[in-house]
Amino acid sequence: MEGLEGTLAELRDTFKSGRTRSVAWRKSQLRAMIEFVQDNEEEMFKVLDQDLGKHPVEAYRDEVGVVAKSAKLSLSCVEKWMAPKKGNLPLAFFPASAEVMPEPFGVVLIMGSWNFPISLTLDPLIGAISAGNVVVLKPSELSPACSSFLAEAIPKYLDPKSIKVIEGGIDVCEQLLQQNWDKIFFTGSQRVGRIVMTAAAQHLTPVTLELGGKSPAILDSSSNPTNMKVIAKRIVAAKWGSCSGQACIAIDYMLVEEKFASYLIDLLEKTIKQFFGENPRESKSLCKILNKNNFMRLLDLLKDPLIRASVVYGGSVDEETMYIEPTILLNPPLDSQIMTEEIFGPLLPIITLNNIHDSIEFISSRPKPLAIYAFTRDETFKKQILSKTSSGSVTFNDTLLQFVCDSLPFGGVGQSGFGRYHGKYSFDTFSHEKAILQRRFFPELEPRYPPWNNLKFQFIKLLYAFNYIGLLLLLLGLKK
Amino acid sequence: MATKEEENTVFDVEAANVLTKELRDVFASGKTRSYEWRISQLKSIVKMCDEHEEDIVDALRQDLSKPQLESIVYELTMVKNSCTLAIKELKHWMMPEKAKTSLTTFPSSAEIVSEPLGAVLIISAWNYPFLLSMDPLIGAIAAGNAMVLKPSEVAPATSSLLAKLLPEYLDCSSIKVVEGAVSETSALLEQKWDKIFYTGNGRVGRIVMAAAAKHLTPVVLELGGKSPVVVDSGIDIQIATRRIIVGKWGCNNGQACISPDYIITTKDCAEKLVDSLKKELEAFYGKNPLESKDLSRIVNSNHFSRLTKLLDEDKVSGKIVYGGERDEANLRIAPTILLGVPQNSLIMKEEIFGPLLPILTVSKIEDSFDIIKSGTKPLAAYLFTNNKKLKEQFLMSVSAGGVVINDTTLHLAVHSVPFGGVGESGMGSYHGKFSFDAFTHKKAVVYRSFVGDASVRYPPYTLGKLRLMKALITGNVWTILRTLLGMS
């Protein structure tokens, strides 16, 4: 505990010194970040493979590449982002100027997640640095190889007086959460999100919570057969091709019309074999289940006989190697755990509906997810999905892409979280927008001051209502 | 006519449950989302302000003895301005914003769609009980939400007036008023809201945020703090003094979140400043300010005791250089200036929120920044100076919700800049479009087609795919071309 308080005191002093505010410091750190990624690419592939069995292509696409791209964008834009933005002023305030100046919050805490242990720690870090803060980075202890790698490598590249990596488990998290932070950025589960926000409330610390939920994929029959092959690929990639389904924006479950179900299942089976071979257990392109806890949790979801009966593909497991085959289920009971909890694993329930338009009611009667995916060519249906459902994001005819679009805010709503980042949103999320109004001593407006009389009253009333004509008439009336 | 039992019905958790469910059902029906609904509600608010101006001014007089000018300008006109701006800009605010897409996701298009959060709770404050209820309400309506307004019970006349007028003018199925105090507020806070907007103090702010945490509800907290005024030498003292007075005593007699709380100036300037303040205070409020109609009273006896306690503390009572008179029966305290109070006195530890103005002195004006930074971040900070360098230093080193140079409190009325706090003074912001944004979820939308499906995305992964993946992610055309050629 003393060590932690000492660390925080050091960070506060660094921040007070103003060191992290300069453009030069921020750019130097961002350049160092780029160098860090270039120098350590192989090492990152190695630790991601150790923790999650992640293939270098996935590791690059979802982690290393994301960080490199983000650092480069921030480096080229940070000066622009830092510049004060002018605001319009009504004539009534003349002469004056109004602007908004972004300033760093101060000492920020970033808590990363285990499924994308590199990008979900370093991408927010890039935002915090661009905004001029000092940072404590707490990688997830559930991905230990990545956590130690970050603890060892980050101090070699980034300013150790301003950016600290603290490793540890629940007890360390609890200690961290007791401190008075200027901002907390958390990626993880809803359960822990509540704990983080409750702790933050004690110090009135603003938070960004990047959580999860059950992200559905809607597939309607308007898609033509040639596209169906591509659709199947995108679905399989968004489920099993992204950390084996252990991703906040992975497809959690699917909604299709009844008549379409067997065609879809067939297509998915073929695609799974295409991607992962006849024996997916031996595929190097499939991430492993994180650990025993998660494995048992997923097994539990399949335990119930009614659930087992709904498995139409896959379903085999190997406890020793903690392997679960890519599994598809058809219409498991809607009140079962697999349909009420976020799955976060390689199990894909398919729910059939009489009419695909019922998917809107299905989704909107459930907690708001982080993402909704909809495969359709029906423009009216698209509009209805947009206006009648709510989610962090919506992607039409593809999956996962919203994650790599730097111009789009990435974040949740409702139970899937609040706050957002990526691109400039990362800078904004770690900045306080300070409003600045600058006035001059002359000219002076006498009517502003008491004692009040009717003329002053009329004047001020008209002035505040921006009724310039009225003001003019009032003044003219006075002049006779 | 309601029977005695019905009138005394307690608004408990059960009642709050029923109310929120009703509100969610109305929201789910889509009623509040149409442009027409939003505009009609906003126009009705303007109508309500015009048709009941006297009633509103009267309620504010009852609650705070607020001078008519302050009620009309700072409460009614500000509310009408917010409505007018929203009515004028709403179409534009509601439009989706196009977002750029890069080569990495080609071909695609993207936009950001604004959608209402759902059922929101607005908890208002007692010092500007009309403005601080209606202004957030306007934002919530403009953004298309359903809402509950909980006005402050410390301003009871305004609270009951709002409870009476809102159902008459606005759509009462989607905009509800719940009156009450701690237990009613607690019952409301137990519910699951899509957003909570709270104006008040830090103690209750913590309670609100902790309650919101149970449901992962985002919050805006408009709190307060000790807003300092730094007065440099070499300025027009009379003008600075008048602007400080009007921002302090002219704003609900110092009971405002952005009122100048205390002054810091150099030892050399202090005497001149005090003299100028005395002169102008007398010019504004006369020789008997306790009787001036241009000053609000202290809101209630609790606050009256709190403020007199600040004045009566041993370390401080001898430092009064002007004023200090009180009239307990009428809940009035005269504009009071104190010079040289110790920094560890009560009056310098908590937000004053009243007509007392301590002045601290320093040898060098730059030392004032350290004093300010030793406290928590205030909602506003003010500086009077003609020294450009000092001004820049101030802007860089003093963190506050908002800053005004050479004036006080006016930024409240500038709708093109966000109004909100930082640190202990709060989180989130509103006013103008920021009010609309505060109650909106900005949903990211990506449109893709099936043209140009890059197989590099899909397993089985190979090192060749890795090379192309790298090129695609950097989005550099030449790299991509070279890699593609290399591959063929």
mmCIF file of N, CA and C in Angstrom, chain B residues 145-239:
data_model
loop_
_atom_site.group_PDB
_atom_site.id
_atom_site.type_symbol
_atom_site.label_atom_id
_atom_site.label_comp_id
_atom_site.label_asym_id
_atom_site.label_seq_id
_atom_site.Cartn_x
_atom_site.Cartn_y
_atom_site.Cartn_z
ATOM 1 N N ASN B 145 -35.898 12.212 -25.097
ATOM 2 C CA ASN B 145 -36.066 11.268 -23.989
ATOM 3 C C ASN B 145 -37.398 11.435 -23.284
ATOM 4 N N ALA B 146 -37.679 10.473 -22.387
ATOM 5 C CA ALA B 146 -38.770 10.610 -21.434
ATOM 6 C C ALA B 146 -38.074 10.926 -20.107
ATOM 7 N N MET B 147 -38.750 11.660 -19.226
ATOM 8 C CA MET B 147 -38.000 12.114 -18.055
ATOM 9 C C MET B 147 -38.811 12.333 -16.800
ATOM 10 N N VAL B 148 -38.085 12.278 -15.673
ATOM 11 C CA VAL B 148 -38.650 12.689 -14.403
ATOM 12 C C VAL B 148 -37.824 13.858 -13.909
ATOM 13 N N LEU B 149 -38.517 14.912 -13.473
ATOM 14 C CA LEU B 149 -37.844 16.052 -12.869
ATOM 15 C C LEU B 149 -38.101 16.021 -11.379
ATOM 16 N N LYS B 150 -37.062 16.120 -10.600
ATOM 17 C CA LYS B 150 -37.208 16.179 -9.145
ATOM 18 C C LYS B 150 -36.686 17.554 -8.699
ATOM 19 N N PRO B 151 -37.602 18.537 -8.554
ATOM 20 C CA PRO B 151 -37.143 19.872 -8.152
ATOM 21 C C PRO B 151 -36.703 19.848 -6.688
ATOM 22 N N SER B 152 -35.947 20.857 -6.291
ATOM 23 C CA SER B 152 -35.440 20.869 -4.917
ATOM 24 C C SER B 152 -36.536 21.257 -3.930
ATOM 25 N N GLU B 153 -36.602 20.515 -2.825
ATOM 26 C CA GLU B 153 -37.606 20.799 -1.803
ATOM 27 C C GLU B 153 -37.217 22.025 -0.981
ATOM 28 N N VAL B 154 -35.966 22.469 -1.136
ATOM 29 C CA VAL B 154 -35.517 23.642 -0.379
ATOM 30 C C VAL B 154 -36.073 24.927 -1.016
ATOM 31 N N ALA B 155 -36.636 24.790 -2.221
ATOM 32 C CA ALA B 155 -37.324 25.920 -2.859
ATOM 33 C C ALA B 155 -38.748 25.458 -3.121
ATOM 34 N N PRO B 156 -39.563 25.360 -2.069
ATOM 35 C CA PRO B 156 -40.869 24.694 -2.177
ATOM 36 C C PRO B 156 -41.886 25.392 -3.077
ATOM 37 N N ALA B 157 -41.871 26.714 -3.098
ATOM 38 C CA ALA B 157 -42.867 27.411 -3.923
ATOM 39 C C ALA B 157 -42.610 27.114 -5.402
ATOM 40 N N THR B 158 -41.349 27.157 -5.809
ATOM 41 C CA THR B 158 -41.014 26.865 -7.207
ATOM 42 C C THR B 158 -41.289 25.402 -7.509
ATOM 43 N N SER B 159 -40.982 24.530 -6.549
ATOM 44 C CA SER B 159 -41.225 23.107 -6.751
ATOM 45 C C SER B 159 -42.700 22.846 -7.017
ATOM 46 N N SER B 160 -43.589 23.415 -6.179
ATOM 47 C CA SER B 160 -45.020 23.137 -6.448
ATOM 48 C C SER B 160 -45.517 23.829 -7.689
ATOM 49 N N LEU B 161 -44.955 24.985 -8.015
ATOM 50 C CA LEU B 161 -45.364 25.638 -9.250
ATOM 51 C C LEU B 161 -44.999 24.777 -10.458
ATOM 52 N N LEU B 162 -43.795 24.214 -10.438
ATOM 53 C CA LEU B 162 -43.378 23.342 -11.535
ATOM 54 C C LEU B 162 -44.278 22.108 -11.602
ATOM 55 N N ALA B 163 -44.586 21.556 -10.431
ATOM 56 C CA ALA B 163 -45.441 20.358 -10.393
ATOM 57 C C ALA B 163 -46.820 20.672 -10.960
ATOM 58 N N LYS B 164 -47.246 21.935 -10.846
ATOM 59 C CA LYS B 164 -48.554 22.331 -11.348
ATOM 60 C C LYS B 164 -48.479 22.667 -12.829
ATOM 61 N N LEU B 165 -47.487 23.458 -13.230
ATOM 62 C CA LEU B 165 -47.437 23.967 -14.606
ATOM 63 C C LEU B 165 -46.992 22.947 -15.641
ATOM 64 N N LEU B 166 -46.005 22.127 -15.288
ATOM 65 C CA LEU B 166 -45.472 21.212 -16.299
ATOM 66 C C LEU B 166 -46.547 20.283 -16.882
ATOM 67 N N PRO B 167 -47.375 19.660 -16.034
ATOM 68 C CA PRO B 167 -48.428 18.817 -16.613
ATOM 69 C C PRO B 167 -49.418 19.598 -17.455
ATOM 70 N N GLU B 168 -49.552 20.904 -17.182
ATOM 71 C CA GLU B 168 -50.498 21.698 -17.979
ATOM 72 C C GLU B 168 -49.950 22.002 -19.361
ATOM 73 N N TYR B 169 -48.650 22.219 -19.442
ATOM 74 C CA TYR B 169 -48.075 22.653 -20.703
ATOM 75 C C TYR B 169 -47.382 21.549 -21.482
ATOM 76 N N LEU B 170 -46.859 20.571 -20.774
ATOM 77 C CA LEU B 170 -46.072 19.546 -21.451
ATOM 78 C C LEU B 170 -46.783 18.199 -21.451
ATOM 79 N N ASP B 171 -46.260 17.292 -22.257
ATOM 80 C CA ASP B 171 -46.820 15.956 -22.373
ATOM 81 C C ASP B 171 -46.601 15.193 -21.068
ATOM 82 N N CYS B 172 -47.655 15.097 -20.248
ATOM 83 C CA CYS B 172 -47.439 14.518 -18.921
ATOM 84 C C CYS B 172 -47.243 13.019 -18.926
ATOM 85 N N SER B 173 -47.401 12.369 -20.075
ATOM 86 C CA SER B 173 -47.131 10.932 -20.071
ATOM 87 C C SER B 173 -45.637 10.672 -20.142
ATOM 88 N N SER B 174 -44.886 11.646 -20.678
ATOM 89 C CA SER B 174 -43.448 11.405 -20.818
ATOM 90 C C SER B 174 -42.579 12.367 -20.025
ATOM 91 N N ILE B 175 -43.194 13.402 -19.452
ATOM 92 C CA ILE B 175 -42.433 14.334 -18.622
ATOM 93 C C ILE B 175 -43.139 14.439 -17.289
ATOM 94 N N LYS B 176 -42.499 13.890 -16.264
ATOM 95 C CA LYS B 176 -43.152 13.819 -14.954
ATOM 96 C C LYS B 176 -42.383 14.628 -13.924
ATOM 97 N N VAL B 177 -43.133 15.174 -12.977
ATOM 98 C CA VAL B 177 -42.493 15.889 -11.875
ATOM 99 C C VAL B 177 -42.765 15.107 -10.599
ATOM 100 N N VAL B 178 -41.717 14.846 -9.840
ATOM 101 C CA VAL B 178 -41.900 14.207 -8.537
ATOM 102 C C VAL B 178 -41.350 15.154 -7.488
ATOM 103 N N GLU B 179 -42.234 15.612 -6.604
ATOM 104 C CA GLU B 179 -41.777 16.499 -5.543
ATOM 105 C C GLU B 179 -41.361 15.661 -4.356
ATOM 106 N N GLY B 180 -40.566 16.270 -3.496
ATOM 107 C CA GLY B 180 -40.221 15.561 -2.276
ATOM 108 C C GLY B 180 -38.811 15.850 -1.833
ATOM 109 N N ALA B 181 -38.421 15.111 -0.805
ATOM 110 C CA ALA B 181 -37.102 15.349 -0.206
ATOM 111 C C ALA B 181 -36.252 14.079 -0.277
ATOM 112 N N VAL B 182 -35.535 13.814 0.809
ATOM 113 C CA VAL B 182 -34.576 12.707 0.776
ATOM 114 C C VAL B 182 -35.204 11.365 0.425
ATOM 115 N N SER B 183 -36.316 11.035 1.042
ATOM 116 C CA SER B 183 -36.844 9.684 0.801
ATOM 117 C C SER B 183 -37.368 9.518 -0.615
ATOM 118 N N GLU B 184 -37.988 10.571 -1.142
ATOM 119 C CA GLU B 184 -38.475 10.461 -2.521
ATOM 120 C C GLU B 184 -37.304 10.370 -3.487
ATOM 121 N N THR B 185 -36.273 11.190 -3.230
ATOM 122 C CA THR B 185 -35.100 11.155 -4.100
ATOM 123 C C THR B 185 -34.434 9.791 -4.028
ATOM 124 N N SER B 186 -34.348 9.223 -2.820
ATOM 125 C CA SER B 186 -33.736 7.903 -2.686
ATOM 126 C C SER B 186 -34.522 6.859 -3.447
ATOM 127 N N ALA B 187 -35.849 6.958 -3.362
ATOM 128 C CA ALA B 187 -36.690 5.993 -4.085
ATOM 129 C C ALA B 187 -36.417 6.091 -5.580
ATOM 130 N N LEU B 188 -36.287 7.316 -6.067
ATOM 131 C CA LEU B 188 -35.995 7.504 -7.488
ATOM 132 C C LEU B 188 -34.620 6.958 -7.830
ATOM 133 N N LEU B 189 -33.645 7.202 -6.942
ATOM 134 C CA LEU B 189 -32.275 6.778 -7.235
ATOM 135 C C LEU B 189 -32.107 5.264 -7.259
ATOM 136 N N GLU B 190 -33.076 4.547 -6.683
ATOM 137 C CA GLU B 190 -32.945 3.089 -6.716
ATOM 138 C C GLU B 190 -33.330 2.512 -8.070
ATOM 139 N N GLN B 191 -34.014 3.313 -8.864
ATOM 140 C CA GLN B 191 -34.478 2.821 -10.159
ATOM 141 C C GLN B 191 -33.341 2.793 -11.165
ATOM 142 N N LYS B 192 -33.587 2.086 -12.256
ATOM 143 C CA LYS B 192 -32.603 2.038 -13.328
ATOM 144 C C LYS B 192 -32.943 3.146 -14.317
ATOM 145 N N TRP B 193 -32.068 4.129 -14.440
ATOM 146 C CA TRP B 193 -32.246 5.211 -15.386
ATOM 147 C C TRP B 193 -31.250 5.075 -16.523
ATOM 148 N N ASP B 194 -31.542 5.730 -17.653
ATOM 149 C CA ASP B 194 -30.582 5.715 -18.742
ATOM 150 C C ASP B 194 -29.600 6.866 -18.619
ATOM 151 N N LYS B 195 -29.945 7.823 -17.757
ATOM 152 C CA LYS B 195 -29.017 8.918 -17.467
ATOM 153 C C LYS B 195 -29.548 9.639 -16.244
ATOM 154 N N ILE B 196 -28.628 10.115 -15.412
ATOM 155 C CA ILE B 196 -29.041 10.951 -14.287
ATOM 156 C C ILE B 196 -28.276 12.276 -14.386
ATOM 157 N N PHE B 197 -29.017 13.365 -14.280
ATOM 158 C CA PHE B 197 -28.425 14.699 -14.348
ATOM 159 C C PHE B 197 -28.671 15.360 -13.009
ATOM 160 N N TYR B 198 -27.597 15.605 -12.275
ATOM 161 C CA TYR B 198 -27.744 16.139 -10.920
ATOM 162 C C TYR B 198 -27.039 17.477 -10.769
ATOM 163 N N THR B 199 -27.733 18.447 -10.188
ATOM 164 C CA THR B 199 -27.111 19.725 -9.845
ATOM 165 C C THR B 199 -27.183 19.882 -8.347
ATOM 166 N N GLY B 200 -26.040 20.131 -7.722
ATOM 167 C CA GLY B 200 -26.078 20.289 -6.266
ATOM 168 C C GLY B 200 -24.682 20.251 -5.685
ATOM 169 N N ASN B 201 -24.535 19.602 -4.537
ATOM 170 C CA ASN B 201 -23.224 19.603 -3.882
ATOM 171 C C ASN B 201 -22.514 18.262 -4.005
ATOM 172 N N GLY B 202 -21.221 18.285 -3.629
ATOM 173 C CA GLY B 202 -20.386 17.097 -3.810
ATOM 174 C C GLY B 202 -20.784 15.924 -2.933
ATOM 175 N N ARG B 203 -21.307 16.217 -1.755
ATOM 176 C CA ARG B 203 -21.693 15.127 -0.854
ATOM 177 C C ARG B 203 -22.819 14.303 -1.482
ATOM 178 N N VAL B 204 -23.837 14.986 -1.928
ATOM 179 C CA VAL B 204 -24.961 14.269 -2.546
ATOM 180 C C VAL B 204 -24.554 13.750 -3.923
ATOM 181 N N GLY B 205 -23.663 14.458 -4.581
ATOM 182 C CA GLY B 205 -23.160 14.003 -5.881
ATOM 183 C C GLY B 205 -22.565 12.603 -5.774
ATOM 184 N N ARG B 206 -21.837 12.346 -4.704
ATOM 185 C CA ARG B 206 -21.258 11.024 -4.485
ATOM 186 C C ARG B 206 -22.349 9.975 -4.306
ATOM 187 N N ILE B 207 -23.389 10.342 -3.572
ATOM 188 C CA ILE B 207 -24.491 9.410 -3.339
ATOM 189 C C ILE B 207 -25.178 9.094 -4.662
ATOM 190 N N VAL B 208 -25.394 10.126 -5.478
ATOM 191 C CA VAL B 208 -26.051 9.927 -6.777
ATOM 192 C C VAL B 208 -25.217 9.005 -7.651
ATOM 193 N N MET B 209 -23.898 9.268 -7.708
ATOM 194 C CA MET B 209 -23.054 8.454 -8.595
ATOM 195 C C MET B 209 -22.970 7.006 -8.106
ATOM 196 N N ALA B 210 -22.913 6.814 -6.791
ATOM 197 C CA ALA B 210 -22.856 5.449 -6.264
ATOM 198 C C ALA B 210 -24.150 4.703 -6.581
ATOM 199 N N ALA B 211 -25.285 5.404 -6.490
ATOM 200 C CA ALA B 211 -26.564 4.771 -6.830
ATOM 201 C C ALA B 211 -26.599 4.442 -8.320
ATOM 202 N N ALA B 212 -26.085 5.356 -9.125
ATOM 203 C CA ALA B 212 -26.060 5.137 -10.576
ATOM 204 C C ALA B 212 -25.172 3.950 -10.931
ATOM 205 N N ALA B 213 -24.108 3.758 -10.151
ATOM 206 C CA ALA B 213 -23.157 2.686 -10.444
ATOM 207 C C ALA B 213 -23.831 1.319 -10.408
ATOM 208 N N LYS B 214 -24.852 1.170 -9.546
ATOM 209 C CA LYS B 214 -25.522 -0.132 -9.434
ATOM 210 C C LYS B 214 -26.155 -0.539 -10.762
ATOM 211 N N HIS B 215 -26.563 0.452 -11.539
ATOM 212 C CA HIS B 215 -27.220 0.143 -12.802
ATOM 213 C C HIS B 215 -26.366 0.532 -13.995
ATOM 214 N N LEU B 216 -25.105 0.908 -13.752
ATOM 215 C CA LEU B 216 -24.223 1.354 -14.827
ATOM 216 C C LEU B 216 -24.838 2.533 -15.577
ATOM 217 N N THR B 217 -25.465 3.429 -14.815
ATOM 218 C CA THR B 217 -26.081 4.611 -15.419
ATOM 219 C C THR B 217 -25.069 5.746 -15.512
ATOM 220 N N PRO B 218 -24.894 6.324 -16.699
ATOM 221 C CA PRO B 218 -23.997 7.474 -16.815
ATOM 222 C C PRO B 218 -24.614 8.699 -16.141
ATOM 223 N N VAL B 219 -23.757 9.566 -15.620
ATOM 224 C CA VAL B 219 -24.259 10.745 -14.908
ATOM 225 C C VAL B 219 -23.607 12.030 -15.369
ATOM 226 N N VAL B 220 -24.350 13.132 -15.213
ATOM 227 C CA VAL B 220 -23.741 14.458 -15.285
ATOM 228 C C VAL B 220 -23.892 15.025 -13.885
ATOM 229 N N LEU B 221 -22.802 15.480 -13.310
ATOM 230 C CA LEU B 221 -22.858 16.074 -11.980
ATOM 231 C C LEU B 221 -22.393 17.519 -12.080
ATOM 232 N N GLU B 222 -23.324 18.434 -11.853
ATOM 233 C CA GLU B 222 -22.976 19.854 -11.855
ATOM 234 C C GLU B 222 -22.865 20.266 -10.397
ATOM 235 N N LEU B 223 -21.642 20.358 -9.915
ATOM 236 C CA LEU B 223 -21.448 20.598 -8.501
ATOM 237 C C LEU B 223 -20.937 22.023 -8.279
ATOM 238 N N GLY B 224 -20.061 22.196 -7.318
ATOM 239 C CA GLY B 224 -19.595 23.559 -7.056
ATOM 240 C C GLY B 224 -18.160 23.557 -6.599
ATOM 241 N N GLY B 225 -17.810 24.520 -5.779
ATOM 242 C CA GLY B 225 -16.442 24.622 -5.313
ATOM 243 C C GLY B 225 -16.171 26.056 -4.938
ATOM 244 N N LYS B 226 -14.918 26.356 -4.636
ATOM 245 C CA LYS B 226 -14.573 27.731 -4.268
ATOM 246 C C LYS B 226 -14.008 28.420 -5.503
ATOM 247 N N SER B 227 -14.856 29.206 -6.160
ATOM 248 C CA SER B 227 -14.407 29.888 -7.377
ATOM 249 C C SER B 227 -13.599 31.125 -7.024
ATOM 250 N N PRO B 228 -12.304 31.118 -7.305
ATOM 251 C CA PRO B 228 -11.452 32.228 -6.897
ATOM 252 C C PRO B 228 -11.459 33.369 -7.908
ATOM 253 N N VAL B 229 -11.191 34.575 -7.413
ATOM 254 C CA VAL B 229 -10.976 35.721 -8.311
ATOM 255 C C VAL B 229 -9.581 36.248 -8.027
ATOM 256 N N VAL B 230 -8.726 36.240 -9.034
ATOM 257 C CA VAL B 230 -7.389 36.809 -8.864
ATOM 258 C C VAL B 230 -7.423 38.220 -9.431
ATOM 259 N N VAL B 231 -7.039 39.211 -8.594
ATOM 260 C CA VAL B 231 -7.068 40.601 -9.057
ATOM 261 C C VAL B 231 -5.645 41.130 -9.146
ATOM 262 N N ASP B 232 -5.222 41.425 -10.338
ATOM 263 C CA ASP B 232 -3.858 41.903 -10.582
ATOM 264 C C ASP B 232 -3.811 43.418 -10.420
ATOM 265 N N SER B 233 -2.608 43.973 -10.376
ATOM 266 C CA SER B 233 -2.488 45.425 -10.339
ATOM 267 C C SER B 233 -2.530 45.950 -11.767
ATOM 268 N N GLY B 234 -2.598 47.254 -11.910
ATOM 269 C CA GLY B 234 -2.559 47.852 -13.244
ATOM 270 C C GLY B 234 -3.825 47.644 -14.037
ATOM 271 N N ILE B 235 -4.951 47.527 -13.338
ATOM 272 C CA ILE B 235 -6.225 47.379 -14.051
ATOM 273 C C ILE B 235 -7.169 48.482 -13.577
ATOM 274 N N ASP B 236 -8.292 48.597 -14.244
ATOM 275 C CA ASP B 236 -9.306 49.561 -13.806
ATOM 276 C C ASP B 236 -10.044 48.954 -12.614
ATOM 277 N N ILE B 237 -9.670 49.410 -11.434
ATOM 278 C CA ILE B 237 -10.218 48.796 -10.208
ATOM 279 C C ILE B 237 -11.723 48.959 -10.093
ATOM 280 N N GLN B 238 -12.217 50.107 -10.552
ATOM 281 C CA GLN B 238 -13.646 50.319 -10.389
ATOM 282 C C GLN B 238 -14.447 49.319 -11.223
ATOM 283 N N ILE B 239 -14.032 49.134 -12.454
ATOM 284 C CA ILE B 239 -14.757 48.222 -13.332
ATOM 285 C C ILE B 239 -14.659 46.800 -12.797
#
